[in-house]
Short mmCIF file of C-alpha atoms in Angstrom, two decimals:
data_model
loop_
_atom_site.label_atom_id
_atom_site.label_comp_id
_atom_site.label_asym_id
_atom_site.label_seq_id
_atom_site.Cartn_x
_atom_site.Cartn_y
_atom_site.Cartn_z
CA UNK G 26 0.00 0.00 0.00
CA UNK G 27 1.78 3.49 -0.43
CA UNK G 28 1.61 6.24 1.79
CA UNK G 29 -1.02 9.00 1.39
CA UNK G 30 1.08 12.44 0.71
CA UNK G 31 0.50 14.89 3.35
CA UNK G 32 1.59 18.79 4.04
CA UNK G 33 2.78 19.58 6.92
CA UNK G 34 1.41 23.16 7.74
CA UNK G 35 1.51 24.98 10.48
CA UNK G 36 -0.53 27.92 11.86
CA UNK G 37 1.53 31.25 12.90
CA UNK G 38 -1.33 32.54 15.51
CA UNK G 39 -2.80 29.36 17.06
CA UNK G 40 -6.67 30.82 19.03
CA UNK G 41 -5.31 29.46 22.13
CA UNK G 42 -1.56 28.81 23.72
CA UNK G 43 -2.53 24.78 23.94
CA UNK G 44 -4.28 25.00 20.47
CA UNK G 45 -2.92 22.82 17.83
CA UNK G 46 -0.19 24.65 16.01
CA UNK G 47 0.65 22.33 12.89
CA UNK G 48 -1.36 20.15 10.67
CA UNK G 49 -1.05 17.30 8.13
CA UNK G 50 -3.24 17.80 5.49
CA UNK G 51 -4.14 16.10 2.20
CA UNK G 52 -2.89 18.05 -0.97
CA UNK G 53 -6.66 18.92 -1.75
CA UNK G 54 -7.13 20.79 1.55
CA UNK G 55 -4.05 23.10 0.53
CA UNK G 56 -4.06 26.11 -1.36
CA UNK G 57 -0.55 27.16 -3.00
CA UNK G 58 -0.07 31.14 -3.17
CA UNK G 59 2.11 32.99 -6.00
CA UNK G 60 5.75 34.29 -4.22
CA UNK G 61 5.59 37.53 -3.48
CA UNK G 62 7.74 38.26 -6.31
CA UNK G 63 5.34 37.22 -8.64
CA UNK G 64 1.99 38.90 -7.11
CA UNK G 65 3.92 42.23 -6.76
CA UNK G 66 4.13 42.34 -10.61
CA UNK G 67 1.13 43.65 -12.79
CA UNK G 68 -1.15 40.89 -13.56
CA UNK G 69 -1.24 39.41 -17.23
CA UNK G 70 -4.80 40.03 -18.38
CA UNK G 71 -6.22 36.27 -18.40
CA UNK G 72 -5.42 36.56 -14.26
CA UNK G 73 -7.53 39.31 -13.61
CA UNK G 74 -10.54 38.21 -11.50
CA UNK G 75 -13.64 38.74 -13.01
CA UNK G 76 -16.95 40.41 -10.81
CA UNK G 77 -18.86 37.70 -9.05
CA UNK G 78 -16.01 35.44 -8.42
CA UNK G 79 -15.68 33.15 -5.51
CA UNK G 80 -12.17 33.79 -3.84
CA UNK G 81 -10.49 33.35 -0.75
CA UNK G 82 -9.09 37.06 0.05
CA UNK G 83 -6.84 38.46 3.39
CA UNK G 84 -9.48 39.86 5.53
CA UNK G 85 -8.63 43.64 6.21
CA UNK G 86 -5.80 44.16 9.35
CA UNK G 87 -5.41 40.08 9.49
CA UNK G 88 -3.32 37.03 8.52
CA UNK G 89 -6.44 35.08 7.40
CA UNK G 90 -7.80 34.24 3.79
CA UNK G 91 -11.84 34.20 4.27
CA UNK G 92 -13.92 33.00 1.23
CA UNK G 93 -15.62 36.38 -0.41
CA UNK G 94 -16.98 37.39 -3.89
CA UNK G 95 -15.43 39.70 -5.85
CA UNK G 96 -17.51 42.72 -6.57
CA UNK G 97 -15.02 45.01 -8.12
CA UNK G 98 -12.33 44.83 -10.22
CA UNK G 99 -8.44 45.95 -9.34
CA UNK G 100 -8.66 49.37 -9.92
CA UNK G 101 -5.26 51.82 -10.35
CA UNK G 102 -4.44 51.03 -6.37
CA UNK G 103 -4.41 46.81 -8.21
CA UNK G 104 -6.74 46.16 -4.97
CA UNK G 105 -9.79 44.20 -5.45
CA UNK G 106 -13.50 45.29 -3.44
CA UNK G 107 -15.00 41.85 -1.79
CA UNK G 108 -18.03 40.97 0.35
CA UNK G 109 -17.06 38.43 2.88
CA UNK G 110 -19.15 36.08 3.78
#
């Protein structure tokens, strides 16, 4: 039998001090993000997400994606307006 790949992840700001800090999780559960490099630079146009778009977005002053809908385009600030849910 072979062994089921797992990421080990593990979560900067645990809720509680005895909270679990890091995870094994299936690839499926795991969401790879562009380096920095790459995001900084202006978007090719077949990457720009369209209106109504489900994402999962930094929620504002936070280290945590939260799924939300796009509801505005980048504008010249390259920032997108989303409705969290």
């Amino acid at each position: 039998m072979l062994a089921e790949f797992r990421y080990e992840v593990e979560d900067p700001e645990p809720e509680s001090p005895t909270a679990e800090s890091r995870y094994l999780l299936p690839p499926s559960a795991v969401i790879a993000l562009p380096p920095p490099a790459i995001a900084a630079g202006p978007p090719p146009p077949e990457a720009i997400i369209k209106k109504g778009k489900k994402v999962l977005a930094l929620y504002p002053q936070t280290s945590t994606f939260y799924e939300a809908d796009v509801v505005e385009g980048p504008g010249r600030g390259r920032e997108y307006t989303d409705n969290f849910w």
